[in-house]
mmCIF file of C-alpha atoms and ligand atoms in Angstrom:
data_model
loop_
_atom_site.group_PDB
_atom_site.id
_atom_site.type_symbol
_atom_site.label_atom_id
_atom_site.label_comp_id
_atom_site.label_asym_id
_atom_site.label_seq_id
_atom_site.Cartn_x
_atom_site.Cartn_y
_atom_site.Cartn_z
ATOM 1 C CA UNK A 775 6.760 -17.028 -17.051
ATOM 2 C CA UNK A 776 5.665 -18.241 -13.410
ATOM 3 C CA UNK A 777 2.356 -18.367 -12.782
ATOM 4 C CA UNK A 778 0.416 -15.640 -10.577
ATOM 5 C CA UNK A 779 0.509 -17.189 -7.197
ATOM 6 C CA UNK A 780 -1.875 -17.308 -4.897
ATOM 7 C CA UNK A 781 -2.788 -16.859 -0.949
ATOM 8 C CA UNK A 782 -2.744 -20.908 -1.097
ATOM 9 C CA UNK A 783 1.117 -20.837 -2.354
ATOM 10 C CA UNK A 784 1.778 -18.567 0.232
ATOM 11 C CA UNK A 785 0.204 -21.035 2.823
ATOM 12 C CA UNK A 786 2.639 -23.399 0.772
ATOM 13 C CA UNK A 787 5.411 -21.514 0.935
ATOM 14 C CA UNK A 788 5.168 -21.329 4.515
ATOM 15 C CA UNK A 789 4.738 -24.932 5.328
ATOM 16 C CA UNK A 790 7.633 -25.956 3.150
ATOM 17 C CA UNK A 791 9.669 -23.033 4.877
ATOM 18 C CA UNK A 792 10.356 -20.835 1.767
ATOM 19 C CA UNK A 793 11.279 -17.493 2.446
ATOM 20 C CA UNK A 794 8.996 -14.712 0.210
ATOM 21 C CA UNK A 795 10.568 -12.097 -1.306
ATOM 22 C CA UNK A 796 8.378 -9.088 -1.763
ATOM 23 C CA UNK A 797 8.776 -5.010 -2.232
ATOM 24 C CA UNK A 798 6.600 -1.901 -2.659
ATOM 25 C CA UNK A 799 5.625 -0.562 -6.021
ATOM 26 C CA UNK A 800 3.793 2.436 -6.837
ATOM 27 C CA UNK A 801 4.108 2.596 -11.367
ATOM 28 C CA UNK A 802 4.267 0.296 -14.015
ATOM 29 C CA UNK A 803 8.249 0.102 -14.359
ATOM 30 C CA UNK A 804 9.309 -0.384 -10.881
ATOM 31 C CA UNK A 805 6.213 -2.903 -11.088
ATOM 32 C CA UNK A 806 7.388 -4.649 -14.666
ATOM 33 C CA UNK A 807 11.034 -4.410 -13.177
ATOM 34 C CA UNK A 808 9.370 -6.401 -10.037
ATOM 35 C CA UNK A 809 7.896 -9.258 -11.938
ATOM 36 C CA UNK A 810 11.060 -9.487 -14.478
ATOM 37 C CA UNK A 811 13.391 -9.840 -11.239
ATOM 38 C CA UNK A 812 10.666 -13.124 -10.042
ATOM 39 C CA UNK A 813 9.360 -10.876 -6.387
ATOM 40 C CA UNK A 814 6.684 -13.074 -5.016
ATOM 41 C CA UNK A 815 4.758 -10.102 -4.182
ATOM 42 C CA UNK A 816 4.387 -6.105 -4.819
ATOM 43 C CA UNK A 817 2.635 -4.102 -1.935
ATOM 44 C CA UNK A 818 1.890 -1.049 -3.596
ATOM 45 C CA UNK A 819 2.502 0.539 -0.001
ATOM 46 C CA UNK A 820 1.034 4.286 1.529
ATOM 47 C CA UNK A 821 4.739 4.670 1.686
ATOM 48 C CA UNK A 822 4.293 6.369 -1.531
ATOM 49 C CA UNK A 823 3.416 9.061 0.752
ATOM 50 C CA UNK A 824 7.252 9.551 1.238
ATOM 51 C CA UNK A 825 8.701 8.121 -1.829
ATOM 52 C CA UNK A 826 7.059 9.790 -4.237
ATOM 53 C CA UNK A 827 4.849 12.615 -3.129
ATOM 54 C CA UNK A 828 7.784 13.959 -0.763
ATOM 55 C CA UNK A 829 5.314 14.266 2.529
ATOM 56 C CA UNK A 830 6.815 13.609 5.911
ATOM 57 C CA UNK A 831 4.953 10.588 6.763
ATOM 58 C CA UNK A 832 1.780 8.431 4.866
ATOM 59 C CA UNK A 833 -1.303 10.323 6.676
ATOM 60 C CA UNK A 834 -1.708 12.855 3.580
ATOM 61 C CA UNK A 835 -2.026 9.346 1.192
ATOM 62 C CA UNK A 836 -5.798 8.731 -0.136
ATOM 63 C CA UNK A 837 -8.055 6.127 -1.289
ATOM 64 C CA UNK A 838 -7.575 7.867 -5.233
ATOM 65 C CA UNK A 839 -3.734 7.929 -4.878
ATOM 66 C CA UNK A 840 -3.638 4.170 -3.839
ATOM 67 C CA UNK A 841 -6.114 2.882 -6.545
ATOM 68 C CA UNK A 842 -4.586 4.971 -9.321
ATOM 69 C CA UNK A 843 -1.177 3.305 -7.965
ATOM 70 C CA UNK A 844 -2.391 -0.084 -8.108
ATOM 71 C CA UNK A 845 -3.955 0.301 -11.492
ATOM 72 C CA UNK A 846 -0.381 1.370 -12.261
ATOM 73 C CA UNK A 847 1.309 -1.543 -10.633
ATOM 74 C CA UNK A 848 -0.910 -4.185 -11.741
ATOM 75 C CA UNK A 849 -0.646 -2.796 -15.559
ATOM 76 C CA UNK A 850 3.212 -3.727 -14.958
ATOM 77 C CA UNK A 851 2.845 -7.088 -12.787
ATOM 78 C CA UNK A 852 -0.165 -8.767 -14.408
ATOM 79 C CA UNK A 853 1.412 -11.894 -13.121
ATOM 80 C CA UNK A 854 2.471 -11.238 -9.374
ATOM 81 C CA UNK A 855 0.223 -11.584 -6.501
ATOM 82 C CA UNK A 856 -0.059 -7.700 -5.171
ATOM 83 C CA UNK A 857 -1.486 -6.494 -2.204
ATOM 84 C CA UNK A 858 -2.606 -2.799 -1.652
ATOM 85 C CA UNK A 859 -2.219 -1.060 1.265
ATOM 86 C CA UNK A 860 -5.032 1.214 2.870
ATOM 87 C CA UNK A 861 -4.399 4.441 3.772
ATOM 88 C CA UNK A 862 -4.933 6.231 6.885
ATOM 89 C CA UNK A 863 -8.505 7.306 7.220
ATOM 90 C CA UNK A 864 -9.577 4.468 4.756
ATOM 91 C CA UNK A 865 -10.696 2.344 7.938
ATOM 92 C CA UNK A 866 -11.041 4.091 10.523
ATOM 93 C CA UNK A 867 -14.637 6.367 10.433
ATOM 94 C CA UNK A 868 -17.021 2.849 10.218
ATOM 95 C CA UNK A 869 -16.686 -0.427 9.220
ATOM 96 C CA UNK A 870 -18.606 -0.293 6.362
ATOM 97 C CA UNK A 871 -16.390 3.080 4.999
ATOM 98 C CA UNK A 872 -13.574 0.355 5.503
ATOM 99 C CA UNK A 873 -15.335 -2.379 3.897
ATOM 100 C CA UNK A 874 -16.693 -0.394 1.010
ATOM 101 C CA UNK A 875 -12.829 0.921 0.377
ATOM 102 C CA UNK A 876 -11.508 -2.732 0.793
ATOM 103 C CA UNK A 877 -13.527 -3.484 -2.420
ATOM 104 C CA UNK A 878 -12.833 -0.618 -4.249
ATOM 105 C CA UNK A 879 -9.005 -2.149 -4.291
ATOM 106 C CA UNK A 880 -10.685 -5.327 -6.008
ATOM 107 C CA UNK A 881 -12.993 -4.085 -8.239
ATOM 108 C CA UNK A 882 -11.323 -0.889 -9.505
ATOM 109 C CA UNK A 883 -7.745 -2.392 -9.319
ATOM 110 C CA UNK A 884 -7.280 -6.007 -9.171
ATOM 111 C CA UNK A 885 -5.897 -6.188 -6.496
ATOM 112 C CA UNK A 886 -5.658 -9.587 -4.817
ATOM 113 C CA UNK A 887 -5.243 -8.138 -0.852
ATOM 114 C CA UNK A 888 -5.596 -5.337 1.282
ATOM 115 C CA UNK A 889 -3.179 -4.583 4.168
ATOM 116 C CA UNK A 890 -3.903 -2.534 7.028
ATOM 117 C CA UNK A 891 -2.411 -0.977 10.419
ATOM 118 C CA UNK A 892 -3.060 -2.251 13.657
ATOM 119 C CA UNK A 893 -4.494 -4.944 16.026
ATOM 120 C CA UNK A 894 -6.638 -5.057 18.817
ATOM 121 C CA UNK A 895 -8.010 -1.652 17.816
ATOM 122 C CA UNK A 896 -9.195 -2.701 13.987
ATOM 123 C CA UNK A 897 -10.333 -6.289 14.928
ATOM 124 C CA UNK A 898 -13.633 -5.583 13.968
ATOM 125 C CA UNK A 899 -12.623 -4.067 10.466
ATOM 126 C CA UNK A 900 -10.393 -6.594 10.156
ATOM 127 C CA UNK A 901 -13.461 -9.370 10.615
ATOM 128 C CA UNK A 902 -15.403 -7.228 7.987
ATOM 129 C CA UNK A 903 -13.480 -6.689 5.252
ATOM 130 C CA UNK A 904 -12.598 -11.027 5.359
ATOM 131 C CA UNK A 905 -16.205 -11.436 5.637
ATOM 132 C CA UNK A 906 -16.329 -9.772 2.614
ATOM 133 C CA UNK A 907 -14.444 -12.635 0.788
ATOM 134 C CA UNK A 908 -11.010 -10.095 0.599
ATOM 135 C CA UNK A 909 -7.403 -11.834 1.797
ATOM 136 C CA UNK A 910 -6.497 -9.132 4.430
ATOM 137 C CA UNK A 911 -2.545 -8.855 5.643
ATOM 138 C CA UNK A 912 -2.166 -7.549 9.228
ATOM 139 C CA UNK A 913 0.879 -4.856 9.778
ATOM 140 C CA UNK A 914 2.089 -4.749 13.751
ATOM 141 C CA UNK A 915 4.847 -3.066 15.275
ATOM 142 C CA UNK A 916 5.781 0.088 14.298
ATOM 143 C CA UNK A 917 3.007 1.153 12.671
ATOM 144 C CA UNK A 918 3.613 4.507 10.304
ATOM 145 C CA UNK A 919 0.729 5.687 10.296
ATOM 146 C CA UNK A 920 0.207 6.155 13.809
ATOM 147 C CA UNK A 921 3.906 7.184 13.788
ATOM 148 C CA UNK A 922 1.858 10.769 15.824
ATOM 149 C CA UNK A 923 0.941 8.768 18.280
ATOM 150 C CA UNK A 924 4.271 6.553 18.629
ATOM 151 C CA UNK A 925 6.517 9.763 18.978
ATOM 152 C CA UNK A 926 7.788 9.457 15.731
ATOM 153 C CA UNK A 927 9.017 6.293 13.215
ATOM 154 C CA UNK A 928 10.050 4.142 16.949
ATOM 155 C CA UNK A 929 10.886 0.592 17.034
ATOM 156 C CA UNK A 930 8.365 -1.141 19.186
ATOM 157 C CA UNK A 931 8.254 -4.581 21.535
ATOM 158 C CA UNK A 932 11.523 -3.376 22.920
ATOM 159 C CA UNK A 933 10.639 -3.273 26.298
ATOM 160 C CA UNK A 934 8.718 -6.528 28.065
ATOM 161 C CA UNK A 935 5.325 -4.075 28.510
ATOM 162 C CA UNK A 936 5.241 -2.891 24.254
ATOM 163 C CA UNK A 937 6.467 -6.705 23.573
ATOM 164 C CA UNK A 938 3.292 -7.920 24.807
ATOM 165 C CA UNK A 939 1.209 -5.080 23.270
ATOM 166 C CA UNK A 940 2.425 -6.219 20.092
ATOM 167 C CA UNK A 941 2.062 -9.822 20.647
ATOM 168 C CA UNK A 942 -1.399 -9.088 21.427
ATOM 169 C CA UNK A 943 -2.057 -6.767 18.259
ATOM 170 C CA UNK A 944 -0.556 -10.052 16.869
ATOM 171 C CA UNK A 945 -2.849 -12.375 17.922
ATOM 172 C CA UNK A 946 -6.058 -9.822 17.411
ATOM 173 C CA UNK A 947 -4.822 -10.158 13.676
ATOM 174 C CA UNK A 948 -4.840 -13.529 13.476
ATOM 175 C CA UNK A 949 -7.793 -13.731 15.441
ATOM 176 C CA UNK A 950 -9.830 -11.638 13.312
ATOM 177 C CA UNK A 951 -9.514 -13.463 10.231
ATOM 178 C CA UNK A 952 -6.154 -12.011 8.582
ATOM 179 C CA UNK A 953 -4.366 -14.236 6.291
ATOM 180 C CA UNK A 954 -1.194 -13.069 6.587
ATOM 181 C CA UNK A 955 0.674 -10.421 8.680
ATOM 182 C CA UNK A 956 3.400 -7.853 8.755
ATOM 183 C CA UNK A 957 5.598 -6.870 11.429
ATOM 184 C CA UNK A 958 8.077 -3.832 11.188
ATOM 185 C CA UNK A 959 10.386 -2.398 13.653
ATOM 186 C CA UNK A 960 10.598 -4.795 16.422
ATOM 187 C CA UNK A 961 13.609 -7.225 18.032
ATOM 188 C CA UNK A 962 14.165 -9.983 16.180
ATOM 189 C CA UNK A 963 12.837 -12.449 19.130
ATOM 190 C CA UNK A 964 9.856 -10.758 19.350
ATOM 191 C CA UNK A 965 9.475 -11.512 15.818
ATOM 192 C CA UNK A 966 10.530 -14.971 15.461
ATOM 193 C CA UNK A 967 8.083 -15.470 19.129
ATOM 194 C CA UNK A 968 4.864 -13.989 17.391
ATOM 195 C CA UNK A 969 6.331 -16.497 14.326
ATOM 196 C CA UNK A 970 6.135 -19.384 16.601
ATOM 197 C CA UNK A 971 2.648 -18.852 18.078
ATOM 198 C CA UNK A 972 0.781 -18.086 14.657
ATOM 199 C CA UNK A 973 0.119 -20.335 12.318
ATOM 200 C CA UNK A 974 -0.745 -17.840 9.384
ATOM 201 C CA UNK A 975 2.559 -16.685 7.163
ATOM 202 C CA UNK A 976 4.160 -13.674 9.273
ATOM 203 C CA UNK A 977 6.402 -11.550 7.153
ATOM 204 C CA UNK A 978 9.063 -8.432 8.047
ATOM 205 C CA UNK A 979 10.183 -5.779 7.537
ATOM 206 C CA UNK A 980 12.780 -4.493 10.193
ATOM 207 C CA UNK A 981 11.266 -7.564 12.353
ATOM 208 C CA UNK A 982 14.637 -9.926 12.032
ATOM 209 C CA UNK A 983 15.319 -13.234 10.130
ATOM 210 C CA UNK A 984 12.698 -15.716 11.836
ATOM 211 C CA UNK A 985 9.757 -14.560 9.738
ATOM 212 C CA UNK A 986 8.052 -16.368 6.494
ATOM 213 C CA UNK A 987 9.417 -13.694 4.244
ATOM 214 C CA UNK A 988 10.916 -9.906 3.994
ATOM 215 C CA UNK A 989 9.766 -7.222 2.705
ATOM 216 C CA UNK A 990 11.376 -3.617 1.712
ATOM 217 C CA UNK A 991 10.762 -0.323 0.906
ATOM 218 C CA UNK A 992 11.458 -0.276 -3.102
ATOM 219 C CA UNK A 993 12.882 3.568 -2.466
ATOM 220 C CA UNK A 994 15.371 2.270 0.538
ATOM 221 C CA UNK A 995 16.387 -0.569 -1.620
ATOM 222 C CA UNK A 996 17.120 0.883 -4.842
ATOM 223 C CA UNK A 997 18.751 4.248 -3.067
ATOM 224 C CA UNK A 998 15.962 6.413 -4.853
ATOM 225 C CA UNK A 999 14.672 7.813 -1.476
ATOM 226 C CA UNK A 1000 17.349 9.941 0.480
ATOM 227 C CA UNK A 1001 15.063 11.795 3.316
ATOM 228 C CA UNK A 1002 15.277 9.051 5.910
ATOM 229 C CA UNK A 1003 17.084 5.880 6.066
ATOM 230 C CA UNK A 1004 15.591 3.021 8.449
ATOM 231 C CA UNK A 1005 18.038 0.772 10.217
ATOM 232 C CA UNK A 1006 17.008 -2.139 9.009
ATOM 233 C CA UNK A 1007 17.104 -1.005 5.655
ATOM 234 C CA UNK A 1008 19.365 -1.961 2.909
ATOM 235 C CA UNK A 1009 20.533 -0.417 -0.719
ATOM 236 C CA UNK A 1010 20.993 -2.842 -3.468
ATOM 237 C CA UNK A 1011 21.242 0.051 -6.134
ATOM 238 C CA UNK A 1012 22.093 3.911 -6.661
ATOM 239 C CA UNK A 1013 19.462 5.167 -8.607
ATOM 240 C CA UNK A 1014 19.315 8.360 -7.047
ATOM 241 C CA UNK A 1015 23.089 8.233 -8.081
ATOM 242 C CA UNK A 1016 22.627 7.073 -11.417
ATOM 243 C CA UNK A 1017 19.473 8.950 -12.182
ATOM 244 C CA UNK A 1018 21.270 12.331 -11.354
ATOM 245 C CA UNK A 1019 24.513 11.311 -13.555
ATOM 246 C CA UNK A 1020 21.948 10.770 -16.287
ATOM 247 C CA UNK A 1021 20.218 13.891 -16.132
ATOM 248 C CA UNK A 1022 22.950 16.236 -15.483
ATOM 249 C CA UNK A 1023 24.847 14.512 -18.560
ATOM 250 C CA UNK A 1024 21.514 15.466 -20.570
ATOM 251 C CA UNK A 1025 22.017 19.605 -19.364
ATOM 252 C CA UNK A 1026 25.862 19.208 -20.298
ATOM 253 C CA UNK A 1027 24.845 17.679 -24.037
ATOM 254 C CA UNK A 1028 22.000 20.541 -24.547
ATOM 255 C CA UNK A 1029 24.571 23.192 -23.732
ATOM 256 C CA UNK A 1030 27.191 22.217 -25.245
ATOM 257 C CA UNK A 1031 24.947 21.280 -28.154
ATOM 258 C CA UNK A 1032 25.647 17.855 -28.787
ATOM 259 C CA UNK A 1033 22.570 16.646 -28.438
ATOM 260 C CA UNK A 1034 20.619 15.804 -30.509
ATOM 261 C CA UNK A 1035 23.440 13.729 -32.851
ATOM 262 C CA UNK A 1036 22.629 12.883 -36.283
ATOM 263 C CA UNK A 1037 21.289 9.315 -35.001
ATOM 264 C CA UNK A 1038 18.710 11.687 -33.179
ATOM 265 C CA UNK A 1039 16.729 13.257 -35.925
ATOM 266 C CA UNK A 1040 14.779 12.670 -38.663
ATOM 267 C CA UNK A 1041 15.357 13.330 -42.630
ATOM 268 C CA UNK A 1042 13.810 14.169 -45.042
ATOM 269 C CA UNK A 1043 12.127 11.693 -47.648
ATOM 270 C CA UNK A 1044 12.018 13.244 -51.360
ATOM 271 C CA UNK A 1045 13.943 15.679 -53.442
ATOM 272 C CA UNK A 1046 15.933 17.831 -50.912
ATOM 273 C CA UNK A 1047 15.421 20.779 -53.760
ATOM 274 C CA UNK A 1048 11.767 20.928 -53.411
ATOM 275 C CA UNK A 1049 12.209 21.614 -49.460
ATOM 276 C CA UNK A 1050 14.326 24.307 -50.339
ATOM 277 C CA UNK A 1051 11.699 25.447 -52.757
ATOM 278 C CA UNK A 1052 9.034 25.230 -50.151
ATOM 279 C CA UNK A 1053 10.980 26.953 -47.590
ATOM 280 C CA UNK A 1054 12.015 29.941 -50.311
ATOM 281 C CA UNK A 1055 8.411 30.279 -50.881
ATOM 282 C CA UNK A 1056 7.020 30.334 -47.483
ATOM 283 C CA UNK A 1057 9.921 32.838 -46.485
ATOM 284 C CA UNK A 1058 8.825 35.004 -49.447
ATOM 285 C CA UNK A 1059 5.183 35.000 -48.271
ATOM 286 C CA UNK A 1060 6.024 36.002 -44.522
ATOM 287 C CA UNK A 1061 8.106 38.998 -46.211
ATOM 288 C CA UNK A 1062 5.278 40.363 -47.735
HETATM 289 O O1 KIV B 394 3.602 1.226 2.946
HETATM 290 C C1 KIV B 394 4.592 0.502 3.035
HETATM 291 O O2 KIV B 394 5.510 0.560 2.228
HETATM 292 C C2 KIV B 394 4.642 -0.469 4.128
HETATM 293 C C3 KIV B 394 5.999 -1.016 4.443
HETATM 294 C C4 KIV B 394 6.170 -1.182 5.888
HETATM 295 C C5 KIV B 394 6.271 -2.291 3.740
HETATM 296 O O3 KIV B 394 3.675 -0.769 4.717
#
């Protein structure tokens, strides 16, 4: 089994120009399937919002949905590195709210980073909460949790004026004291420029090829989440697919009543004429 890597193999990673291969998680079998399959990383992402609660967007997640979810994930990837994500509202009322649930992802989840949305704006959470001793990843760009304020789930940097905004949430990042960044939904040289300029790994999701590492939505990838299909994502598997095969196969067998098959129960251990004893007796006694 590999060993549990750390921020430091990341930093290695990067220098040696090894792409990272990393997904979201939110339970212990998408998180065992994770390790099995050798992901450098699991964010157990406020996507979950989406992909398993059903909301429209990740402002309903909270602080108890993501640390039950990384309890979860960790119980199923003891040996990956795995980053959770704070949700909206987490760190944004003081920094010491934000710092507080930064180290609630450590100490009540084992969690080895937090992630969180924005640049300029959460520089000085994002100075706290490394203070604190805790690897925090950046996320620029298209930014879902603001998604309100965006007009909706909208690539960003595509004109010259958002390129720079980014590039400066960028840099605030970096600036702060993140160890790492993510940057989703933006043009490709956008991506690979804020690549150039930082020297911290820079990772993407929907940000083009020029990047450290990519990173996908674990309901986009494996077809289990059908609402709303990003651009940049892509399907490796039909779960949704196979899952509803499964399932409906299951109603057919009840119905029909071939399941359960012999293989499916249990027998009896003993003298079959002393169950038909008992049961005479029993049947007696309700009669009277
Ligand atoms: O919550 C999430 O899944 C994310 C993705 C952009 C990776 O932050």
């Amino acid at each position: 089994m590999a060993q549990k890597k750390t921020i430091l193999d990341l930093y290695k990673m990067k220098e040696k120009g090894e792409q990272v291969a990393w997904m979201t998680a939110y339970d212990y079998p998408f998180a065992s399937y994770a390790e099995k399959a050798g992901m450098d990383m699991i964010l157990v992402g406020d996507s979950m919002g989406m992909v398993v609660y059903g909301f429209q967007g990740t402002v309903p997640v909270t602080m108890d949905m993501c640390i039950n979810a990384c309890q979860a994930v960790r119980r199923g990837a003891p040996n990956t590195y795995i980053i959770g994500d704070m949700p909206f509202g987490s760190y944004h009322k003081s920094v010491e709210d934000a710092v507080g649930n930064a180290v609630r992802f450590l100490k009540e989840a084992d969690m080895d980073a937090v992630k969180l949305e924005g640049g300029v704006a959460v520089a000085d959470v994002i100075k706290a909460i490394s203070r604190a001793g805790i690897v925090v990843f950046g996320h620029v760009g298209l930014t879902p949790q603001s998604s309100a304020a965006m007009g909706g789930f909208r690539a960003q940097g595509r004109t010259a004026d958002s390129a720079r905004a980014v590039i400066q949430d960028a840099i605030a990042v970096y600036e702060s004291g993140a160890r790492a960044i993510l940057l989703e939904g933006i043009p490709e040289e956008v991506g690979a420029f804020i690549h150039k300029i930082l020297p911290i790994p820079v990772y993407g999701i929907g940000a083009g090829a020029d990047t450290d590492g990519q990173v996908l939505v674990v309901g986009d990838a494996l077809g289990m989440f059908e609402a709303f299909k990003p651009k940049f994502a892509k399907k490796y598997a039909d779960i949704a697919g196979v899952a509803t095969q499964g399932l409906a196969h299951f109603v057919k067998e009840v119905k029909e009543g071939s399941f359960p098959a012999p293989e499916h129960k249990y027998s009896i251990s003993g003298d079959p004429a002393e169950f038909t004893k008992l049961f005479a007796e029993l049947e007696a006694g309700l009669k009277k």
